């Protein structure tokens, strides 16, 4: 029997800059980020929403409906979920990289990683 | 502005990651008919060297390395056409052919290495991602490269690093190029197993590795 797939689209994506700093390579907290880099982070954060189309689909099924993989052992129900922020951000990251805008590209890529984590959470 | 002042400002622009300033100073050097090789070697190169030192001391992180490399690239884009027009050759520390191996489309790490090598005075022939293995060898021969840098981000594609080394052996080209490997699943043990000349864990260590294996 097919299970019902639930779709979620209303996500509020609010990303903490500290997480972005960690993702782009800062290994110290409270590090004084140089003005040119901070400027890029602010700019990319401002335009982030235009690249995001967050969606998640999920379904909850009985253990008996699964392939009984050991990972599901002991579970009465199993939830399956797929999350996305859509393709636009990745396309734009690739374009920036191709244009030689490496730092900007890495920052936007980090925002994308964090955004999809927020959708999953 | 005095020549020494311009050189100092060039160094500072690279250290602090001010791309437009680095470009403008390059234009100014051209307008003032400065020796452009000296401008590069005494202005911009000391800047990128200092950035490398700050990274080693834990004062700088990857973003500073990248922005400084972008400053170098921007300045070189201004200087290069003038140097070419005057038939002045830019001094190169060596030539590297770089790419992500066939079957693997990941290129961010490879791009970082290419960018930092270029900023540190190496000529870089970037073949992109998902590169046919044969093409690494053909290009290295055609370009008379010193290094072949192979990136792989997947355990399923890292085996292609070994295959490139095997192709070199089949063609009796072993030893002609230093083969360097990198990527998330790669480590020193793998590099030793496949007979690579070196492995680097990250982009800045790749630059150090290239300097080390070339004796510079």
CSV table of C-alpha atoms in Angstrom, one decimal:
chain,number,residue,atom,x,y,z
A,1,UNK,CA,0.0,0.0,0.0
A,2,UNK,CA,1.3,3.5,-0.9
A,3,UNK,CA,1.9,5.8,2.0
A,4,UNK,CA,0.8,9.5,1.9
A,5,UNK,CA,3.7,11.9,1.2
A,6,UNK,CA,3.5,15.1,3.2
A,7,UNK,CA,5.1,18.2,1.6
A,8,UNK,CA,6.4,21.1,3.7
A,9,UNK,CA,7.2,24.4,2.0
A,10,UNK,CA,6.9,27.1,4.7
A,11,UNK,CA,10.4,27.4,6.2
A,12,UNK,CA,12.0,30.3,7.9
A,13,UNK,CA,15.7,30.2,7.1
A,14,UNK,CA,17.6,32.4,9.6
A,15,UNK,CA,21.3,31.6,9.5
A,16,UNK,CA,23.8,32.4,12.3
A,17,UNK,CA,26.9,34.1,10.9
A,18,UNK,CA,29.1,32.2,13.3
A,19,UNK,CA,28.1,28.9,11.6
A,20,UNK,CA,29.1,30.4,8.2
A,21,UNK,CA,32.4,31.6,9.6
A,22,UNK,CA,33.1,28.0,10.8
A,23,UNK,CA,32.1,26.5,7.5
A,24,UNK,CA,34.3,28.8,5.4
A,25,UNK,CA,37.3,27.9,7.5
A,26,UNK,CA,37.7,30.0,10.6
A,27,UNK,CA,38.8,27.7,13.4
A,28,UNK,CA,38.8,30.3,16.2
A,29,UNK,CA,35.6,31.8,17.7
A,30,UNK,CA,35.4,35.6,18.2
A,31,UNK,CA,38.0,36.0,15.4
A,32,UNK,CA,38.1,39.5,14.0
A,33,UNK,CA,37.1,38.9,10.4
A,34,UNK,CA,38.7,41.3,7.9
A,35,UNK,CA,36.4,43.9,6.4
A,36,UNK,CA,36.5,42.7,2.8
A,37,UNK,CA,35.4,39.2,3.9
A,38,UNK,CA,32.8,40.5,6.3
A,39,UNK,CA,31.4,42.7,3.5
A,40,UNK,CA,31.0,39.6,1.2
A,41,UNK,CA,29.2,37.7,4.0
A,42,UNK,CA,26.8,40.5,4.5
A,43,UNK,CA,26.1,40.9,0.7
A,44,UNK,CA,25.6,37.2,0.2
A,45,UNK,CA,23.3,36.9,3.2
A,46,UNK,CA,21.2,39.8,1.9
A,47,UNK,CA,20.5,38.1,-1.4
A,48,UNK,CA,20.3,34.5,-0.1
A,49,UNK,CA,16.5,34.3,-0.2
A,50,UNK,CA,16.4,34.7,-4.0
A,51,UNK,CA,18.3,31.5,-4.4
A,52,UNK,CA,16.4,29.3,-1.9
A,53,UNK,CA,13.3,27.2,-2.6
A,54,UNK,CA,13.2,25.0,0.4
A,55,UNK,CA,11.0,22.0,0.4
A,56,UNK,CA,10.8,18.8,2.3
A,57,UNK,CA,8.7,15.7,1.7
A,58,UNK,CA,8.2,12.9,4.2
A,59,UNK,CA,6.2,9.9,4.9
A,60,UNK,CA,5.9,7.6,7.9
A,61,UNK,CA,5.5,3.9,7.3
A,62,UNK,CA,5.2,0.8,9.4
A,63,UNK,CA,8.3,-1.3,9.9
A,64,UNK,CA,6.6,-4.1,8.0
A,65,UNK,CA,6.5,-1.9,4.9
A,66,UNK,CA,10.3,-1.4,4.9
A,67,UNK,CA,12.9,-3.8,3.5
A,68,UNK,CA,13.7,-4.8,7.1
A,69,UNK,CA,17.2,-3.5,6.9
A,70,UNK,CA,19.0,-3.9,10.2
A,71,UNK,CA,19.1,-0.1,10.6
A,72,UNK,CA,15.3,-0.2,11.1
A,73,UNK,CA,15.4,-3.1,13.6
A,74,UNK,CA,13.3,-2.5,16.7
A,75,UNK,CA,11.4,0.4,15.2
A,76,UNK,CA,7.6,0.3,15.0
A,77,UNK,CA,7.4,3.1,12.5
A,78,UNK,CA,10.0,4.5,10.1
A,79,UNK,CA,10.0,8.1,8.9
A,80,UNK,CA,11.6,8.8,5.4
A,81,UNK,CA,12.4,12.4,4.5
A,82,UNK,CA,14.0,14.2,1.6
A,83,UNK,CA,15.0,17.9,2.0
A,84,UNK,CA,16.1,20.4,-0.6
A,85,UNK,CA,16.7,24.1,-1.1
A,86,UNK,CA,16.3,23.8,-4.8
A,87,UNK,CA,18.9,24.0,-7.6
A,88,UNK,CA,19.4,27.8,-7.9
A,89,UNK,CA,21.9,28.3,-5.2
A,90,UNK,CA,24.2,25.6,-6.5
A,91,UNK,CA,23.9,26.9,-10.0
A,92,UNK,CA,24.9,30.4,-8.8
A,93,UNK,CA,27.8,29.0,-6.7
A,94,UNK,CA,29.1,27.3,-9.9
A,95,UNK,CA,28.7,30.5,-11.9
A,96,UNK,CA,30.6,32.6,-9.3
A,97,UNK,CA,33.4,30.0,-9.2
A,98,UNK,CA,33.6,30.0,-13.0
A,99,UNK,CA,33.8,33.8,-12.9
A,100,UNK,CA,36.7,33.7,-10.5
A,101,UNK,CA,34.7,34.9,-7.5
A,102,UNK,CA,36.0,32.2,-5.3
A,103,UNK,CA,35.5,33.7,-1.9
A,104,UNK,CA,32.0,34.8,-2.7
A,105,UNK,CA,31.3,31.4,-4.1
A,106,UNK,CA,32.5,29.6,-0.9
A,107,UNK,CA,30.4,31.9,1.3
A,108,UNK,CA,27.3,31.3,-0.7
A,109,UNK,CA,28.0,27.5,-0.7
A,110,UNK,CA,28.3,27.7,3.1
A,111,UNK,CA,25.0,29.5,3.4
A,112,UNK,CA,23.5,26.7,1.2
A,113,UNK,CA,24.8,23.9,3.4
A,114,UNK,CA,23.5,25.6,6.5
A,115,UNK,CA,20.1,26.3,4.8
A,116,UNK,CA,19.5,22.7,3.9
A,117,UNK,CA,20.5,21.7,7.4
A,118,UNK,CA,17.8,24.0,8.7
A,119,UNK,CA,15.3,22.5,6.4
A,120,UNK,CA,16.2,19.0,7.7
A,121,UNK,CA,16.0,20.2,11.3
B,1,UNK,CA,53.9,58.4,-5.0
B,2,UNK,CA,57.4,57.1,-4.3
B,3,UNK,CA,58.3,53.7,-5.8
B,4,UNK,CA,58.9,52.3,-2.3
B,5,UNK,CA,55.5,53.6,-1.1
B,6,UNK,CA,53.7,51.8,-4.0
B,7,UNK,CA,55.5,48.5,-3.2
B,8,UNK,CA,54.6,48.8,0.4
B,9,UNK,CA,50.9,49.5,-0.4
B,10,UNK,CA,50.8,46.6,-2.8
B,11,UNK,CA,52.1,44.3,-0.1
B,12,UNK,CA,49.5,45.7,2.4
B,13,UNK,CA,46.6,45.4,-0.1
B,14,UNK,CA,47.4,41.7,-0.6
B,15,UNK,CA,47.8,41.0,3.2
B,16,UNK,CA,44.5,42.8,4.0
B,17,UNK,CA,42.6,41.4,1.0
B,18,UNK,CA,41.7,44.7,-0.7
B,19,UNK,CA,41.2,43.6,-4.3
B,20,UNK,CA,40.3,47.0,-5.8
B,21,UNK,CA,43.3,48.6,-4.1
B,22,UNK,CA,45.6,45.8,-5.5
B,23,UNK,CA,44.2,46.4,-9.0
B,24,UNK,CA,44.5,50.2,-8.8
B,25,UNK,CA,48.1,50.0,-7.6
B,26,UNK,CA,48.9,47.8,-10.6
B,27,UNK,CA,47.4,50.4,-12.9
B,28,UNK,CA,49.4,53.1,-11.2
B,29,UNK,CA,52.6,51.1,-11.6
B,30,UNK,CA,51.9,50.9,-15.3
B,31,UNK,CA,51.2,54.6,-15.6
B,32,UNK,CA,54.4,55.4,-13.7
B,33,UNK,CA,56.5,53.1,-16.0
B,34,UNK,CA,57.7,51.0,-13.1
B,35,UNK,CA,59.6,47.8,-13.7
B,36,UNK,CA,56.6,45.4,-13.6
B,37,UNK,CA,58.6,42.3,-12.7
B,38,UNK,CA,60.0,44.2,-9.7
B,39,UNK,CA,56.5,45.4,-8.9
B,40,UNK,CA,55.4,41.7,-8.7
B,41,UNK,CA,58.4,40.4,-6.9
B,42,UNK,CA,58.9,43.3,-4.4
B,43,UNK,CA,55.3,44.4,-4.0
B,44,UNK,CA,52.7,41.6,-4.4
B,45,UNK,CA,54.8,38.5,-3.8
B,46,UNK,CA,56.0,39.6,-0.3
B,47,UNK,CA,52.3,40.2,0.5
B,48,UNK,CA,51.3,36.7,-0.4
B,49,UNK,CA,54.3,35.3,1.4
B,50,UNK,CA,53.4,37.1,4.5
B,51,UNK,CA,49.8,35.8,4.2
B,52,UNK,CA,51.3,32.2,4.1
B,53,UNK,CA,53.3,33.0,7.2
B,54,UNK,CA,50.3,34.3,9.1
B,55,UNK,CA,48.4,31.2,8.1
B,56,UNK,CA,51.2,29.0,9.5
B,57,UNK,CA,51.1,31.0,12.7
B,58,UNK,CA,47.4,30.4,13.0
B,59,UNK,CA,46.7,34.1,12.6
B,60,UNK,CA,45.0,33.7,9.2
B,61,UNK,CA,42.5,31.2,8.0
B,62,UNK,CA,41.4,29.9,4.6
B,63,UNK,CA,39.2,33.0,3.8
B,64,UNK,CA,42.2,35.3,4.1
B,65,UNK,CA,44.3,33.0,1.9
B,66,UNK,CA,41.6,33.1,-0.7
B,67,UNK,CA,41.0,36.8,-0.7
B,68,UNK,CA,44.7,37.5,-0.8
B,69,UNK,CA,45.0,35.1,-3.8
B,70,UNK,CA,42.2,36.9,-5.4
B,71,UNK,CA,44.1,40.2,-4.9
B,72,UNK,CA,47.1,38.7,-6.6
B,73,UNK,CA,45.0,37.4,-9.5
B,74,UNK,CA,43.3,40.8,-10.0
B,75,UNK,CA,46.6,42.6,-10.0
B,76,UNK,CA,48.2,40.1,-12.4
B,77,UNK,CA,45.2,40.5,-14.7
B,78,UNK,CA,46.1,44.2,-15.0
B,79,UNK,CA,49.9,43.6,-15.3
B,80,UNK,CA,49.9,40.5,-17.6
B,81,UNK,CA,48.7,42.2,-20.9
B,82,UNK,CA,51.3,44.9,-20.5
B,83,UNK,CA,54.0,42.4,-19.8
B,84,UNK,CA,53.0,40.3,-22.8
B,85,UNK,CA,52.8,43.3,-25.1
B,86,UNK,CA,56.3,44.2,-24.1
B,87,UNK,CA,57.5,40.6,-24.6
B,88,UNK,CA,58.5,40.5,-20.9
B,89,UNK,CA,58.2,37.0,-19.5
B,90,UNK,CA,56.8,36.7,-16.0
B,91,UNK,CA,59.1,34.7,-13.8
B,92,UNK,CA,57.5,31.4,-13.0
B,93,UNK,CA,58.3,29.0,-10.1
B,94,UNK,CA,57.1,26.0,-12.2
B,95,UNK,CA,54.1,24.8,-14.1
B,96,UNK,CA,51.3,22.6,-12.8
B,97,UNK,CA,48.6,20.7,-14.6
B,98,UNK,CA,45.6,20.3,-12.3
B,99,UNK,CA,42.2,18.8,-12.4
B,100,UNK,CA,39.6,16.6,-10.7
B,101,UNK,CA,39.8,13.1,-12.0
B,102,UNK,CA,37.3,11.4,-14.4
B,103,UNK,CA,34.0,10.5,-12.8
B,104,UNK,CA,34.2,13.2,-10.2
B,105,UNK,CA,32.6,16.6,-10.6
B,106,UNK,CA,33.7,18.2,-7.4
B,107,UNK,CA,36.0,21.1,-8.0
B,108,UNK,CA,36.0,23.6,-5.0
B,109,UNK,CA,39.1,22.1,-3.4
B,110,UNK,CA,40.9,21.8,-6.7
B,111,UNK,CA,40.0,25.4,-7.5
B,112,UNK,CA,41.5,26.6,-4.2
B,113,UNK,CA,44.7,24.8,-4.8
B,114,UNK,CA,44.9,26.2,-8.4
B,115,UNK,CA,44.3,29.7,-7.1
B,116,UNK,CA,46.9,29.5,-4.3
B,117,UNK,CA,49.5,28.0,-6.6
B,118,UNK,CA,48.9,30.7,-9.1
B,119,UNK,CA,49.1,33.4,-6.4
B,120,UNK,CA,52.4,31.9,-5.3
B,121,UNK,CA,54.0,32.3,-8.7
B,122,UNK,CA,53.3,28.9,-10.4
B,123,UNK,CA,51.8,28.7,-13.8
B,124,UNK,CA,48.6,26.6,-13.6
B,125,UNK,CA,46.9,24.8,-16.4
B,126,UNK,CA,43.5,24.0,-14.9
B,127,UNK,CA,41.7,21.2,-16.8
B,128,UNK,CA,38.5,21.5,-14.6
B,129,UNK,CA,36.5,18.6,-13.2
B,130,UNK,CA,35.7,15.1,-14.5
B,131,UNK,CA,38.9,15.1,-16.6
B,132,UNK,CA,39.8,12.1,-18.8
B,133,UNK,CA,42.9,10.5,-17.3
B,134,UNK,CA,44.7,10.5,-20.7
B,135,UNK,CA,44.2,14.3,-20.8
B,136,UNK,CA,46.3,14.9,-17.7
B,137,UNK,CA,49.2,13.1,-19.3
B,138,UNK,CA,48.8,14.6,-22.8
B,139,UNK,CA,48.5,18.2,-21.3
B,140,UNK,CA,51.5,17.7,-19.0
B,141,UNK,CA,53.6,16.6,-22.0
B,142,UNK,CA,52.3,19.4,-24.3
B,143,UNK,CA,52.8,22.0,-21.7
B,144,UNK,CA,56.1,20.7,-20.4
B,145,UNK,CA,54.7,20.8,-16.9
B,146,UNK,CA,56.6,20.1,-13.7
B,147,UNK,CA,53.6,18.8,-11.7
B,148,UNK,CA,50.4,16.9,-12.3
B,149,UNK,CA,48.0,17.6,-9.4
B,150,UNK,CA,45.1,15.1,-9.1
B,151,UNK,CA,42.0,15.8,-7.0
B,152,UNK,CA,39.3,13.3,-6.1
B,153,UNK,CA,36.5,13.7,-3.6
B,154,UNK,CA,35.0,10.2,-3.8
B,155,UNK,CA,36.4,6.8,-2.7
B,156,UNK,CA,35.0,5.6,-6.1
B,157,UNK,CA,37.0,8.1,-8.1
B,158,UNK,CA,40.3,8.2,-6.1
B,159,UNK,CA,41.3,5.0,-7.9
B,160,UNK,CA,41.7,7.1,-11.0
B,161,UNK,CA,44.7,8.9,-9.4
B,162,UNK,CA,46.4,5.5,-9.4
B,163,UNK,CA,45.4,5.0,-13.1
B,164,UNK,CA,47.1,8.2,-14.1
B,165,UNK,CA,50.3,7.1,-12.5
B,166,UNK,CA,50.0,3.8,-14.3
B,167,UNK,CA,49.5,5.6,-17.6
B,168,UNK,CA,52.7,7.5,-16.9
B,169,UNK,CA,54.5,4.2,-16.2
B,170,UNK,CA,53.2,2.6,-19.4
B,171,UNK,CA,54.5,5.6,-21.4
B,172,UNK,CA,57.9,5.6,-19.7
B,173,UNK,CA,57.1,9.0,-18.3
B,174,UNK,CA,57.5,8.1,-14.6
B,175,UNK,CA,59.7,10.7,-12.9
B,176,UNK,CA,59.2,13.3,-15.6
B,177,UNK,CA,56.4,14.9,-13.7
B,178,UNK,CA,55.9,15.1,-10.0
B,179,UNK,CA,52.4,13.6,-9.3
B,180,UNK,CA,50.6,15.1,-6.3
B,181,UNK,CA,47.3,14.0,-5.0
B,182,UNK,CA,44.6,15.4,-2.7
B,183,UNK,CA,40.9,15.2,-1.8
B,184,UNK,CA,38.7,14.3,1.1
B,185,UNK,CA,39.2,10.5,1.0
B,186,UNK,CA,42.9,10.7,0.2
B,187,UNK,CA,45.8,10.4,2.7
B,188,UNK,CA,49.5,10.0,2.8
B,189,UNK,CA,49.2,6.2,3.0
B,190,UNK,CA,47.1,6.2,-0.2
B,191,UNK,CA,49.7,8.5,-1.9
B,192,UNK,CA,52.5,6.1,-0.9
B,193,UNK,CA,50.5,3.0,-2.1
B,194,UNK,CA,49.9,4.4,-5.5
B,195,UNK,CA,53.4,5.8,-5.9
B,196,UNK,CA,52.5,9.5,-5.9
B,197,UNK,CA,55.2,12.0,-5.2
B,198,UNK,CA,53.2,13.8,-2.5
B,199,UNK,CA,49.9,14.4,-0.7
B,200,UNK,CA,48.5,17.5,0.8
B,201,UNK,CA,45.7,17.8,3.2
B,202,UNK,CA,44.6,21.3,2.2
B,203,UNK,CA,45.2,24.0,-0.3
B,204,UNK,CA,48.0,25.9,1.5
B,205,UNK,CA,49.8,22.6,2.4
B,206,UNK,CA,49.6,21.8,-1.3
B,207,UNK,CA,51.5,25.0,-2.1
B,208,UNK,CA,54.1,24.0,0.5
B,209,UNK,CA,54.3,20.5,-0.9
B,210,UNK,CA,54.9,21.8,-4.4
B,211,UNK,CA,57.6,24.1,-3.1
B,212,UNK,CA,59.2,21.2,-1.2
B,213,UNK,CA,59.2,18.7,-4.1
B,214,UNK,CA,60.6,21.2,-6.5
B,215,UNK,CA,63.3,22.1,-4.0
B,216,UNK,CA,62.2,25.8,-3.7
